[in-house]
Amino acid sequence: MENRPISNIDYKAFEGKWYSLYSIPTLMDKHWKQTTETYTLADNDHFDVLTTYHKEGKPEEKSITSKLFFEEEKPDGDMKAQFLWPFKIGYWIIELADDYSYVVVGHPDEKYLFIMAREPKMEADLLVDIIERCREKGYDVSELVSQEHF
């Protein structure tokens, strides 16, 4: 299987809250747990993103804001995240359920991976299938960590 962004996304259907269930984390979110991301469509070229999380072992919830940009001339799943202006990081939506119940966000170099869903849990069989497809696309799935949603 090839690691590449998907072509068509209904951005309106993509809006809303997602639970990050498993990830190959970035340096920034390496010790985050119970992470959620809420996407709000803005200006027809990006999402405003509110990310909430708990640092490992800490009870208080924290949050950050960012933007997720998309461009008309690229596949819909080819996006750039901006946490700090003017820097942008490439992310690819590599899988999206037809009913928008789950999404898999990857990276052009298979560095990062996020398996997210609309609910804080996912059926075990579905999760196993998603992880296997990610492995076939070149991701080191042994690095996946749980976000420990309850």
C-alpha positions as a Python dict, from the first residue, in 0.01 Angstrom:
ca = {
    (1, 'M'): (0, 0, 0),
    (2, 'E'): (121, 347, -81),
    (3, 'N'): (143, 621, 183),
    (4, 'R'): (-40, 914, 23),
    (5, 'P'): (-311, 1168, 108),
    (6, 'I'): (-671, 1089, 20),
    (7, 'S'): (-831, 1291, -259),
    (8, 'N'): (-1176, 1396, -143),
    (9, 'I'): (-1288, 1529, 194),
    (10, 'D'): (-1615, 1699, 282),
    (11, 'Y'): (-1461, 1964, 506),
    (12, 'K'): (-1799, 2042, 664),
    (13, 'A'): (-1843, 1676, 762),
    (14, 'F'): (-1485, 1670, 894),
    (15, 'E'): (-1557, 1956, 1136),
    (16, 'G'): (-1614, 1884, 1500),
    (17, 'K'): (-1453, 1689, 1780),
    (18, 'W'): (-1212, 1399, 1732),
    (19, 'Y'): (-1059, 1178, 2001),
    (20, 'S'): (-695, 1088, 1939),
    (21, 'L'): (-692, 718, 2030),
    (22, 'Y'): (-343, 604, 1929),
    (23, 'S'): (-44, 791, 1792),
    (24, 'I'): (318, 784, 1694),
    (25, 'P'): (369, 1115, 1870),
    (26, 'T'): (566, 1423, 1774),
    (27, 'L'): (817, 1577, 2016),
    (28, 'M'): (551, 1827, 2120),
    (29, 'D'): (279, 1576, 2213),
    (30, 'K'): (501, 1291, 2332),
    (31, 'H'): (366, 1293, 2690),
    (32, 'W'): (6, 1392, 2617),
    (33, 'K'): (-289, 1169, 2709),
    (34, 'Q'): (-666, 1192, 2653),
    (35, 'T'): (-608, 1426, 2360),
    (36, 'T'): (-902, 1567, 2166),
    (37, 'E'): (-902, 1796, 1865),
    (38, 'T'): (-1193, 2016, 1763),
    (39, 'Y'): (-1186, 2145, 1405),
    (40, 'T'): (-1381, 2456, 1300),
    (41, 'L'): (-1388, 2546, 930),
    (42, 'A'): (-1266, 2903, 867),
    (43, 'D'): (-1221, 3114, 555),
    (44, 'N'): (-1252, 2816, 315),
    (45, 'D'): (-878, 2750, 335),
    (46, 'H'): (-818, 2622, 687),
    (47, 'F'): (-952, 2484, 1011),
    (48, 'D'): (-906, 2653, 1346),
    (49, 'V'): (-804, 2370, 1579),
    (50, 'L'): (-849, 2350, 1956),
    (51, 'T'): (-645, 2068, 2109),
    (52, 'T'): (-706, 1962, 2469),
    (53, 'Y'): (-491, 1713, 2658),
    (54, 'H'): (-355, 1602, 2993),
    (55, 'K'): (18, 1574, 3050),
    (56, 'E'): (110, 1224, 3160),
    (57, 'G'): (41, 1188, 3533),
    (58, 'K'): (-118, 1534, 3573),
    (59, 'P'): (-491, 1584, 3642),
    (60, 'E'): (-539, 1933, 3491),
    (61, 'E'): (-654, 1972, 3134),
    (62, 'K'): (-445, 2192, 2906),
    (63, 'S'): (-516, 2329, 2560),
    (64, 'I'): (-347, 2486, 2260),
    (65, 'T'): (-478, 2637, 1939),
    (66, 'S'): (-343, 2588, 1590),
    (67, 'K'): (-451, 2605, 1228),
    (68, 'L'): (-473, 2331, 967),
    (69, 'F'): (-441, 2461, 609),
    (70, 'F'): (-548, 2297, 284),
    (71, 'E'): (-494, 2412, -76),
    (72, 'E'): (-725, 2379, -376),
    (73, 'E'): (-452, 2253, -611),
    (74, 'K'): (-349, 1965, -381),
    (75, 'P'): (-541, 1652, -276),
    (76, 'D'): (-786, 1736, 5),
    (77, 'G'): (-591, 1520, 249),
    (78, 'D'): (-262, 1706, 194),
    (79, 'M'): (-263, 1960, 479),
    (80, 'K'): (-22, 2176, 673),
    (81, 'A'): (-49, 2238, 1047),
    (82, 'Q'): (66, 2567, 1194),
    (83, 'F'): (132, 2578, 1567),
    (84, 'L'): (363, 2878, 1554),
    (85, 'W'): (359, 3140, 1277),
    (86, 'P'): (512, 3124, 1014),
    (87, 'F'): (613, 2758, 1046),
    (88, 'K'): (398, 2483, 893),
    (89, 'I'): (432, 2104, 920),
    (90, 'G'): (296, 1868, 655),
    (91, 'Y'): (31, 1615, 756),
    (92, 'W'): (-164, 1380, 536),
    (93, 'I'): (-507, 1236, 592),
    (94, 'I'): (-436, 884, 469),
    (95, 'E'): (-766, 719, 560),
    (96, 'L'): (-1114, 845, 641),
    (97, 'A'): (-1427, 640, 714),
    (98, 'D'): (-1714, 695, 470),
    (99, 'D'): (-1932, 805, 763),
    (100, 'Y'): (-1652, 1023, 912),
    (101, 'S'): (-1647, 807, 1227),
    (102, 'Y'): (-1267, 772, 1220),
    (103, 'V'): (-967, 930, 1049),
    (104, 'V'): (-602, 834, 1017),
    (105, 'V'): (-357, 1123, 994),
    (106, 'G'): (-9, 1041, 871),
    (107, 'H'): (303, 1214, 749),
    (108, 'P'): (481, 1219, 409),
    (109, 'D'): (787, 1053, 569),
    (110, 'E'): (587, 809, 790),
    (111, 'K'): (722, 991, 1100),
    (112, 'Y'): (394, 1060, 1279),
    (113, 'L'): (61, 881, 1291),
    (114, 'F'): (-268, 961, 1461),
    (115, 'I'): (-570, 731, 1472),
    (116, 'M'): (-869, 942, 1572),
    (117, 'A'): (-1240, 875, 1610),
    (118, 'R'): (-1559, 1059, 1696),
    (119, 'E'): (-1592, 846, 2012),
    (120, 'P'): (-1329, 777, 2280),
    (121, 'K'): (-1326, 406, 2187),
    (122, 'M'): (-1309, 198, 1870),
    (123, 'E'): (-1400, -163, 1796),
    (124, 'A'): (-1091, -380, 1844),
    (125, 'D'): (-1123, -550, 1502),
    (126, 'L'): (-1142, -216, 1323),
    (127, 'L'): (-840, -85, 1513),
    (128, 'V'): (-636, -395, 1425),
    (129, 'D'): (-729, -353, 1056),
    (130, 'I'): (-632, 16, 1057),
    (131, 'I'): (-299, -55, 1225),
    (132, 'E'): (-221, -329, 972),
    (133, 'R'): (-295, -95, 679),
    (134, 'C'): (-65, 167, 838),
    (135, 'R'): (211, -94, 872),
    (136, 'E'): (169, -180, 503),
    (137, 'K'): (208, 192, 420),
    (138, 'G'): (545, 205, 594),
    (139, 'Y'): (467, 327, 947),
    (140, 'D'): (652, 171, 1241),
    (141, 'V'): (335, 70, 1426),
    (142, 'S'): (541, -69, 1716),
    (143, 'E'): (580, 297, 1818),
    (144, 'L'): (202, 351, 1855),
    (145, 'V'): (98, 464, 2204),
    (146, 'S'): (-248, 479, 2357),
    (147, 'Q'): (-401, 812, 2446),
    (148, 'E'): (-575, 637, 2737),
    (149, 'H'): (-929, 766, 2691),
    (150, 'F'): (-1166, 623, 2950),
}
